[in-house]
PDB file of C-alpha atoms in Angstrom:
ATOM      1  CA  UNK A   1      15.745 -14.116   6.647  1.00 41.00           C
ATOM      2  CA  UNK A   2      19.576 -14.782   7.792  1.00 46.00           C
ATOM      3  CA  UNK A   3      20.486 -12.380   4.995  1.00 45.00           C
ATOM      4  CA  UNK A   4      18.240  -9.283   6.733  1.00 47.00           C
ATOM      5  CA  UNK A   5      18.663 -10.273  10.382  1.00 49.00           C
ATOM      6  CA  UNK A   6      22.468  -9.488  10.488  1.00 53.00           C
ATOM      7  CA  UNK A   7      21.672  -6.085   9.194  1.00 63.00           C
ATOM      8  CA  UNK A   8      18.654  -5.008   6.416  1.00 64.00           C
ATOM      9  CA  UNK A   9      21.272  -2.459   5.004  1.00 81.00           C
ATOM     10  CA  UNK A  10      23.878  -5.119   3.817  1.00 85.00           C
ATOM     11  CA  UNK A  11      21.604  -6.622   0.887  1.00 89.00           C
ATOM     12  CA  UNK A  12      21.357  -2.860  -0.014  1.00 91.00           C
ATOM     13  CA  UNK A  13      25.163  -2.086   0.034  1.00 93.00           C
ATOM     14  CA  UNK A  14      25.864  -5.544  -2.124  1.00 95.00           C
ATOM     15  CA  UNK A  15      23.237  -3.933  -4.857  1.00 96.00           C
ATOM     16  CA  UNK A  16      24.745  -0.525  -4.840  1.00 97.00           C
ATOM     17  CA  UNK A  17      28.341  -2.048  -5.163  1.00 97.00           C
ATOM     18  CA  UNK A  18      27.134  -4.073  -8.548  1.00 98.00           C
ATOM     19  CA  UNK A  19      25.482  -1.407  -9.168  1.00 98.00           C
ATOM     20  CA  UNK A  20      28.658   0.551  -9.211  1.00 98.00           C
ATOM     21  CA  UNK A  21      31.009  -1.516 -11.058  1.00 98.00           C
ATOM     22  CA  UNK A  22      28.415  -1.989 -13.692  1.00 98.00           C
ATOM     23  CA  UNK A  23      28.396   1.689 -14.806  1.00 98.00           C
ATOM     24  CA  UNK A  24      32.526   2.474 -13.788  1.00 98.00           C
ATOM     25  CA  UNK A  25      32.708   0.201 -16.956  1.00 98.00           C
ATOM     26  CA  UNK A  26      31.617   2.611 -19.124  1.00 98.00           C
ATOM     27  CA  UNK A  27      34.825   4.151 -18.533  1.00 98.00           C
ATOM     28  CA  UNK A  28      36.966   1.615 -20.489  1.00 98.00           C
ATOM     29  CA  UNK A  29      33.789   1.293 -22.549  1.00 98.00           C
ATOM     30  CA  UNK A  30      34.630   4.891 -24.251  1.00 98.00           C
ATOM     31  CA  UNK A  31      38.091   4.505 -24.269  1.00 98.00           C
ATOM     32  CA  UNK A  32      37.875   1.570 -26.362  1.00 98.00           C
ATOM     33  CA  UNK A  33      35.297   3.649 -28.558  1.00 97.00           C
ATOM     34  CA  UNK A  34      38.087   6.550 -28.900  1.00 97.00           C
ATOM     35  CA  UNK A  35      40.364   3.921 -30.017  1.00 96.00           C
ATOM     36  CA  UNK A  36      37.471   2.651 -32.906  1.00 95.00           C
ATOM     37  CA  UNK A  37      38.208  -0.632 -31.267  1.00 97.00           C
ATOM     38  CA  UNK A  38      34.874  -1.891 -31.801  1.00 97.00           C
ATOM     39  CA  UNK A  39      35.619  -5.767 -30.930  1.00 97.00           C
ATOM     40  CA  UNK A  40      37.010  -4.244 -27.317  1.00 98.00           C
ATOM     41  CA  UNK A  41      34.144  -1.846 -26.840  1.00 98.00           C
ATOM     42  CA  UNK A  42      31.526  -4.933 -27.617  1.00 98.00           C
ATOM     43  CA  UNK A  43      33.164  -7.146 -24.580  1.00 98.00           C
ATOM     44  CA  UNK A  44      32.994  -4.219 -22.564  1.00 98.00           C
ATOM     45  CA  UNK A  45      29.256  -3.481 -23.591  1.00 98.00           C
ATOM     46  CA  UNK A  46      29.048  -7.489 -22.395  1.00 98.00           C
ATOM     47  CA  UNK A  47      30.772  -7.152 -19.439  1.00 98.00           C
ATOM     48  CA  UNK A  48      28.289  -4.337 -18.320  1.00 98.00           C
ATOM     49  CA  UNK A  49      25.224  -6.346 -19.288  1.00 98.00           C
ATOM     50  CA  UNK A  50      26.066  -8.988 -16.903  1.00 98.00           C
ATOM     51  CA  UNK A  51      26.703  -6.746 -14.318  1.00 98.00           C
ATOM     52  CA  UNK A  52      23.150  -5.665 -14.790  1.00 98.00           C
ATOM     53  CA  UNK A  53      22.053  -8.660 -14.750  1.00 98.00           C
ATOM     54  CA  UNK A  54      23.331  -9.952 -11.234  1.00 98.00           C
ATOM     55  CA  UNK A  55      22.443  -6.361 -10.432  1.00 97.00           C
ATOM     56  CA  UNK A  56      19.016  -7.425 -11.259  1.00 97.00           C
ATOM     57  CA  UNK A  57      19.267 -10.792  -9.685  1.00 96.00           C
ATOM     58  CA  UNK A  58      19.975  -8.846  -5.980  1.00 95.00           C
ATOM     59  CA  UNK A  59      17.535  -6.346  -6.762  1.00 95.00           C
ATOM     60  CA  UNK A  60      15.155  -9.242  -7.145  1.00 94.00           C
ATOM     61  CA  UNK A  61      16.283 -11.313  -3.901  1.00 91.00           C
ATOM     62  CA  UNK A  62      15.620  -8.143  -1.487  1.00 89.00           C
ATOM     63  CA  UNK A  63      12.385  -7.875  -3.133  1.00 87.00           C
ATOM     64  CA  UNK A  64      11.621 -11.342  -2.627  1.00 86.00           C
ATOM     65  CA  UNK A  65      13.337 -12.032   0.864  1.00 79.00           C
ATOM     66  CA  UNK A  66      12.802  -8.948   2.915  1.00 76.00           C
ATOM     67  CA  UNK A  67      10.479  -9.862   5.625  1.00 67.00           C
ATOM     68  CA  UNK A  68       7.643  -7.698   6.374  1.00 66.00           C
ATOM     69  CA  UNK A  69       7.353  -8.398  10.011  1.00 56.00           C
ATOM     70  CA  UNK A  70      11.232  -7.350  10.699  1.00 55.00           C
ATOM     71  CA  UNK A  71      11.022  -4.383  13.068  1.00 56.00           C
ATOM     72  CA  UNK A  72      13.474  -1.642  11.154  1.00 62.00           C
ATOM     73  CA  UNK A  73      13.901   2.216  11.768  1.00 64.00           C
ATOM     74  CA  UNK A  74      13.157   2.497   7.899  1.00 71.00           C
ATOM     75  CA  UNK A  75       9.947   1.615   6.126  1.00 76.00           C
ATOM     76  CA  UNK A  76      10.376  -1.283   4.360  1.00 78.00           C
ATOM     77  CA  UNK A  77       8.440   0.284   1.249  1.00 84.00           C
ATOM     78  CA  UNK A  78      11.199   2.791   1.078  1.00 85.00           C
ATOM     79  CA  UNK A  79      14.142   0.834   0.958  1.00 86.00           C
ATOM     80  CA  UNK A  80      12.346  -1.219  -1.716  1.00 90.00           C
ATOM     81  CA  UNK A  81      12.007   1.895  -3.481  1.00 92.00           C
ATOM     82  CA  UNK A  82      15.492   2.862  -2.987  1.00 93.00           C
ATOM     83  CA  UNK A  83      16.431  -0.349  -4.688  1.00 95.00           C
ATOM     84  CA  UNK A  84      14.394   0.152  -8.101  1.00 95.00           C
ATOM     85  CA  UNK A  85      15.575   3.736  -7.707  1.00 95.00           C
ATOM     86  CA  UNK A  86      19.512   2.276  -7.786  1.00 96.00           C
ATOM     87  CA  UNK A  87      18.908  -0.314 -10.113  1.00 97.00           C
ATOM     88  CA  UNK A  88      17.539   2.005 -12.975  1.00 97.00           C
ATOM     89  CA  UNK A  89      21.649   3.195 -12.997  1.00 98.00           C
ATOM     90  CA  UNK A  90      22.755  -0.191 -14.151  1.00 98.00           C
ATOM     91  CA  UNK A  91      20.051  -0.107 -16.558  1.00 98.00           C
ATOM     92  CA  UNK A  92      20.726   3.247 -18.071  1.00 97.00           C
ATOM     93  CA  UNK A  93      24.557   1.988 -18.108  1.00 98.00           C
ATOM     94  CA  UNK A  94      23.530  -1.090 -20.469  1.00 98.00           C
ATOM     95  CA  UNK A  95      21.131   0.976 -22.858  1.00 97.00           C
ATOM     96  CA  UNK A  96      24.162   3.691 -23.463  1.00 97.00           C
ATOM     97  CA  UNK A  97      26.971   0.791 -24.752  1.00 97.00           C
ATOM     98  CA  UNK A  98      23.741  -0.805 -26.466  1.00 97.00           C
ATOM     99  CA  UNK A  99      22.971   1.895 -28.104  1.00 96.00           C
ATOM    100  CA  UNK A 100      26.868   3.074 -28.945  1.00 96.00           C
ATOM    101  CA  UNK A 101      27.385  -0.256 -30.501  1.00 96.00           C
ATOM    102  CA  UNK A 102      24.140  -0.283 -32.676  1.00 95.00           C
ATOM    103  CA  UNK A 103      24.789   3.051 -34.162  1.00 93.00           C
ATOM    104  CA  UNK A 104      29.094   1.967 -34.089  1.00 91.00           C
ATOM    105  CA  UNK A 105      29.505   5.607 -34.689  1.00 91.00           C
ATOM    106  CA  UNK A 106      32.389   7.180 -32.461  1.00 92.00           C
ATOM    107  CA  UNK A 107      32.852  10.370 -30.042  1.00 96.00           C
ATOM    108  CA  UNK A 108      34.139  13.212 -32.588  1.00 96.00           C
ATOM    109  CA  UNK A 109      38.593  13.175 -31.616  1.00 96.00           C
ATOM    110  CA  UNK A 110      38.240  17.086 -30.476  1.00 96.00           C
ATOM    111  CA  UNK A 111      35.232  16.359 -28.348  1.00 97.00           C
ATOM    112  CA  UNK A 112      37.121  13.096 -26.797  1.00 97.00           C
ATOM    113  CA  UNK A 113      38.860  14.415 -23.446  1.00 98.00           C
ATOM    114  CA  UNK A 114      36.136  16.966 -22.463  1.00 98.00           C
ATOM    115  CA  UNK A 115      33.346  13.943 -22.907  1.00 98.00           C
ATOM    116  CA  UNK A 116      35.326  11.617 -20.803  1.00 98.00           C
ATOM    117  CA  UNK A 117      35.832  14.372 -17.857  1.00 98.00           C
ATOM    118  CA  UNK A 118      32.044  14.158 -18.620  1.00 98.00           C
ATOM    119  CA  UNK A 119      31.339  10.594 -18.290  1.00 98.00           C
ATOM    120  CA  UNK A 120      33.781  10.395 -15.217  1.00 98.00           C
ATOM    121  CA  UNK A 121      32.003  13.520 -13.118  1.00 97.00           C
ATOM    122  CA  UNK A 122      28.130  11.398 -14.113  1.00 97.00           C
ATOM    123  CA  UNK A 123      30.202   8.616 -12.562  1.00 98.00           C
ATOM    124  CA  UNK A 124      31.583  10.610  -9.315  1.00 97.00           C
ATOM    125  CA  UNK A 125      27.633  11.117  -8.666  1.00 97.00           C
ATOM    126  CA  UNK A 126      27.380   7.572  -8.594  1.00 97.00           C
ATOM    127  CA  UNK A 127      30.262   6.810  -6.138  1.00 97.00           C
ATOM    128  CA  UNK A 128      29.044   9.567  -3.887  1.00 95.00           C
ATOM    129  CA  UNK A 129      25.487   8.049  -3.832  1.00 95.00           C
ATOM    130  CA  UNK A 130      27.256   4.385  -3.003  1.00 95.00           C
ATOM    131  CA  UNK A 131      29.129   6.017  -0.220  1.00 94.00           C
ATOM    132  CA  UNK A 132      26.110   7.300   1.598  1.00 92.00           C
ATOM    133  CA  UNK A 133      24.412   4.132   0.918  1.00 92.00           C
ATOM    134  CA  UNK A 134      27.858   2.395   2.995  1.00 91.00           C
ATOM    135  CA  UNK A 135      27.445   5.107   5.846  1.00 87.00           C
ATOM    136  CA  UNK A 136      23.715   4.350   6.646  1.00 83.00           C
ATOM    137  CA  UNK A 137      25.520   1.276   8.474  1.00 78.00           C
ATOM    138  CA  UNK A 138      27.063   3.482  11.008  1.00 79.00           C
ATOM    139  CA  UNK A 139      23.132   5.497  10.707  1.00 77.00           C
ATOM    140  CA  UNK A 140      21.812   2.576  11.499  1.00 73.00           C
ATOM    141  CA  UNK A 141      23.826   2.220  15.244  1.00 72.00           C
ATOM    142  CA  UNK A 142      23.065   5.680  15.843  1.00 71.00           C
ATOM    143  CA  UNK A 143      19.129   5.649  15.463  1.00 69.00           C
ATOM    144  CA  UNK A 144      19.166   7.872  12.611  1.00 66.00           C
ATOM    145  CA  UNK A 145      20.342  10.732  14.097  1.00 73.00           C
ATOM    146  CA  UNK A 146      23.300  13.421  15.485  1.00 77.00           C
ATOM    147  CA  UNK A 147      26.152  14.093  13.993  1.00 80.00           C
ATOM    148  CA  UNK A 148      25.733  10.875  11.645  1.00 78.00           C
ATOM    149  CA  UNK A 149      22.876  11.930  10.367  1.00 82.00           C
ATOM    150  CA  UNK A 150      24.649  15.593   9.525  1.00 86.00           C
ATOM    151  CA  UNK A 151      27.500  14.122   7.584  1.00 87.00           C
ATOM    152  CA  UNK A 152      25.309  11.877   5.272  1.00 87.00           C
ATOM    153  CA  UNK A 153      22.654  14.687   4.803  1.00 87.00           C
ATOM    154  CA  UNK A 154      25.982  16.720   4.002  1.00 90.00           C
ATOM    155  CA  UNK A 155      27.049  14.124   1.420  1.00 91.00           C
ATOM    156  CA  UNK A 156      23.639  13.705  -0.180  1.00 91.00           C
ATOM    157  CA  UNK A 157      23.768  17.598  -0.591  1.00 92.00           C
ATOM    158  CA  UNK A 158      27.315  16.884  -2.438  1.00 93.00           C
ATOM    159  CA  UNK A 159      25.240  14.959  -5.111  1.00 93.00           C
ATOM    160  CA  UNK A 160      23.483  18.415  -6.161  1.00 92.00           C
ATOM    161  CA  UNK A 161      26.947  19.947  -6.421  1.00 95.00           C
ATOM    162  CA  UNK A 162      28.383  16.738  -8.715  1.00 96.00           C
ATOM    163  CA  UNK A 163      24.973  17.196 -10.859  1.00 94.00           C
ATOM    164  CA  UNK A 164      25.270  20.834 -11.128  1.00 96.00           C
ATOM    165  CA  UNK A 165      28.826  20.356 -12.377  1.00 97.00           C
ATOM    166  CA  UNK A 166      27.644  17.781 -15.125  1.00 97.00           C
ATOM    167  CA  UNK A 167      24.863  19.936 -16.516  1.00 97.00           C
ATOM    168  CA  UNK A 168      27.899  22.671 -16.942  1.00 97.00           C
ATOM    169  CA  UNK A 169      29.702  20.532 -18.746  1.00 98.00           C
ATOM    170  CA  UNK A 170      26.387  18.743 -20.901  1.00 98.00           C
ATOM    171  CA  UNK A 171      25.941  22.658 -21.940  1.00 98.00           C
ATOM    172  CA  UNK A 172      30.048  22.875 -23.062  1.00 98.00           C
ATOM    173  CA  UNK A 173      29.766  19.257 -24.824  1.00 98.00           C
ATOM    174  CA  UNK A 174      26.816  20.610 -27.094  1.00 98.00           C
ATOM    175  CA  UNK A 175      28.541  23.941 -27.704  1.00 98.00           C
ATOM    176  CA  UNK A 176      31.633  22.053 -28.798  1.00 97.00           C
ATOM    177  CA  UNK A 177      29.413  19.755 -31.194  1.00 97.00           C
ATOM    178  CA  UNK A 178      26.808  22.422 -32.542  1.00 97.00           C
ATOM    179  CA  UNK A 179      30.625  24.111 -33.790  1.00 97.00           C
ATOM    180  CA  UNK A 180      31.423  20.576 -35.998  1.00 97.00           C
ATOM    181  CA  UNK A 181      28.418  18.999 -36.522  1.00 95.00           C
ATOM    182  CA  UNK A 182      28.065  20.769 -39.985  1.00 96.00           C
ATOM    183  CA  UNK A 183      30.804  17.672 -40.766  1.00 95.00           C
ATOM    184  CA  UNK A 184      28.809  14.889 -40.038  1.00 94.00           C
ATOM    185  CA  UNK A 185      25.360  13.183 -41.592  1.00 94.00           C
ATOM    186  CA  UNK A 186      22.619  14.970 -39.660  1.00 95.00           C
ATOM    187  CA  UNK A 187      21.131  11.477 -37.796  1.00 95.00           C
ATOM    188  CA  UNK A 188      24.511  10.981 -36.685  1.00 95.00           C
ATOM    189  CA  UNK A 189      24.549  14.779 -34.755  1.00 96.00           C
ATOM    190  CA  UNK A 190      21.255  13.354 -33.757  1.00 96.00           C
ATOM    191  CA  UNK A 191      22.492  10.568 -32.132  1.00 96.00           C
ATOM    192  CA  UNK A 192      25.634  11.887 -30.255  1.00 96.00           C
ATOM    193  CA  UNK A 193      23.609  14.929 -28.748  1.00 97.00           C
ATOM    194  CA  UNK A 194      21.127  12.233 -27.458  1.00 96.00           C
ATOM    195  CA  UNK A 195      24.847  10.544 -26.176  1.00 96.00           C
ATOM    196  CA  UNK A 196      25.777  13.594 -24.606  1.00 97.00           C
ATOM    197  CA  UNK A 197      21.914  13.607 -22.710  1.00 97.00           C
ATOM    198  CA  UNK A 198      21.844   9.699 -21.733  1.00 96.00           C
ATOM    199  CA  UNK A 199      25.216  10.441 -19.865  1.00 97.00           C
ATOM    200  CA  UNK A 200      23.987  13.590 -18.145  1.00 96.00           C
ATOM    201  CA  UNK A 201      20.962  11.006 -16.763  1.00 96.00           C
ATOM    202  CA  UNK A 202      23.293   9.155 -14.677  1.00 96.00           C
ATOM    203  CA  UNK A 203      24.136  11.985 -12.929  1.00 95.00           C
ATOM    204  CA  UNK A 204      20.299  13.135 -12.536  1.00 96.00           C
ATOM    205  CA  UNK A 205      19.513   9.029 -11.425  1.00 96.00           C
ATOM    206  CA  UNK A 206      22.148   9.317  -8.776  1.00 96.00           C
ATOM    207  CA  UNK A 207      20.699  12.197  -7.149  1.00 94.00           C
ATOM    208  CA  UNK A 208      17.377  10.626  -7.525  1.00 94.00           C
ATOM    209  CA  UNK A 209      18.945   8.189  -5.350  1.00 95.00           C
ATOM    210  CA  UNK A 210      20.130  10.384  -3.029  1.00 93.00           C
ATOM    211  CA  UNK A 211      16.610  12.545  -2.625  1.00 91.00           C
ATOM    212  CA  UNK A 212      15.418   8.705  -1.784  1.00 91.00           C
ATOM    213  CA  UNK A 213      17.466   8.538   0.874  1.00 89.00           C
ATOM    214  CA  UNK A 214      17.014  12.102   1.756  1.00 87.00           C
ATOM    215  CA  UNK A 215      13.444  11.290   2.221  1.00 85.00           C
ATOM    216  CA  UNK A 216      14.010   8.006   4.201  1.00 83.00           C
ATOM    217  CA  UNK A 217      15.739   9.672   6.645  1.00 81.00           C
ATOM    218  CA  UNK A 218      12.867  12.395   7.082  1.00 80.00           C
ATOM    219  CA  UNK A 219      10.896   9.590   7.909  1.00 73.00           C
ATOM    220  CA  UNK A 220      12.662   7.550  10.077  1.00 66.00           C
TER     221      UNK A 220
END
């Protein structure tokens, strides 16, 4: 109860922070993939699933230890909601280097710059959705409203932009591969168009999160 009575929003902020860090990693994840160093890329893919693990683990502790007699101005069925909506990131995050280190087939070298702009813009969607979920602190002294409420309804509407921006660049990524693919063994095109898709869902997840929040708010 300690944990909630300080503030209900800081079990929330310590979830979207692992959260976070669990899919940045993908970042060095790639680069070790560009590199075809497969040993660095597997303690990488490691290093992520334990971050969704204790991901998991906090997701599981608000579950368990939010009260439901503590008076908030959110609905306690939305912030739990909010959570499983965040914590599908991390999860998506662990089944992309899962599924990269299966297959251990590599990122064509001409595709390699344009596809990590692409991973980084899925992962600016994710940063913008943790920042909004650190501002709701500030929401929180303000009841939910005036010019508090405008900025974070402001940055949720940033997370359309950020997704917007990734499905541009999903539609260059498959135009740059549908130009080479006649190189490559046909399950392996296969697999790196469905690569090019499970990154784009990140983006899509985040503002998923966002529309949660969006939502919240209406209600509050």
């Amino acid at each position: 109860l300690g944990l909630f009575a300080h503030s209900p929003l800081k079990p929330l902020q310590k979830h979207s922070n692992k959260v976070t860090e669990c899919c940045e990693l993908l970042v060095p994840f790639f680069e070790a993939i560009f590199r075809e160093d497969w040993n660095a890329a597997e303690q990488f893919r490691l290093d992520i699933s334990a971050h969704e693990r204790q991901a998991d683990a906090l997701k599981r502790e608000i579950r368990l230890k939010l009260p439901r007699g503590l008076f908030l101005p959110i609905d306690r069925t939305d912030l739990l909601e909010l959570v499983t909506q965040l914590d599908k990131l991390a999860n998506f995050a662990k089944d992309i280097s899962g599924r990269m280190i299966g297959r251990q087939f590599g990122i064509p070298e001409e595709m390699q710059e344009s596809f990590l702009k692409y991973v980084e813009r899925s992962l600016d969607s994710i940063h913008q959705a943790h920042r909004v979920i650190e501002e709701m602190d500030q929401l929180l002294e303000t009841g939910f409203k005036g010019r508090e409420l405008k900025l974070v309804n402001t940055m949720i509407q940033e997370l359309d932009s950020i997704e917007d921006d990734t499905d541009q660049m999903q539609i260059k990524l498959r135009k740059m591969l549908y130009t080479i693919e006649s190189r490559y063994n046909p399950i392996d095109v296969m697999f790196l168009y469905k690569i090019i898709e499970w990154v784009g869902v990140l983006a899509d997840q985040a503002q998923r999160v966002g529309s949660r929040i969006e939502l919240m708010l209406a209600r509050s």
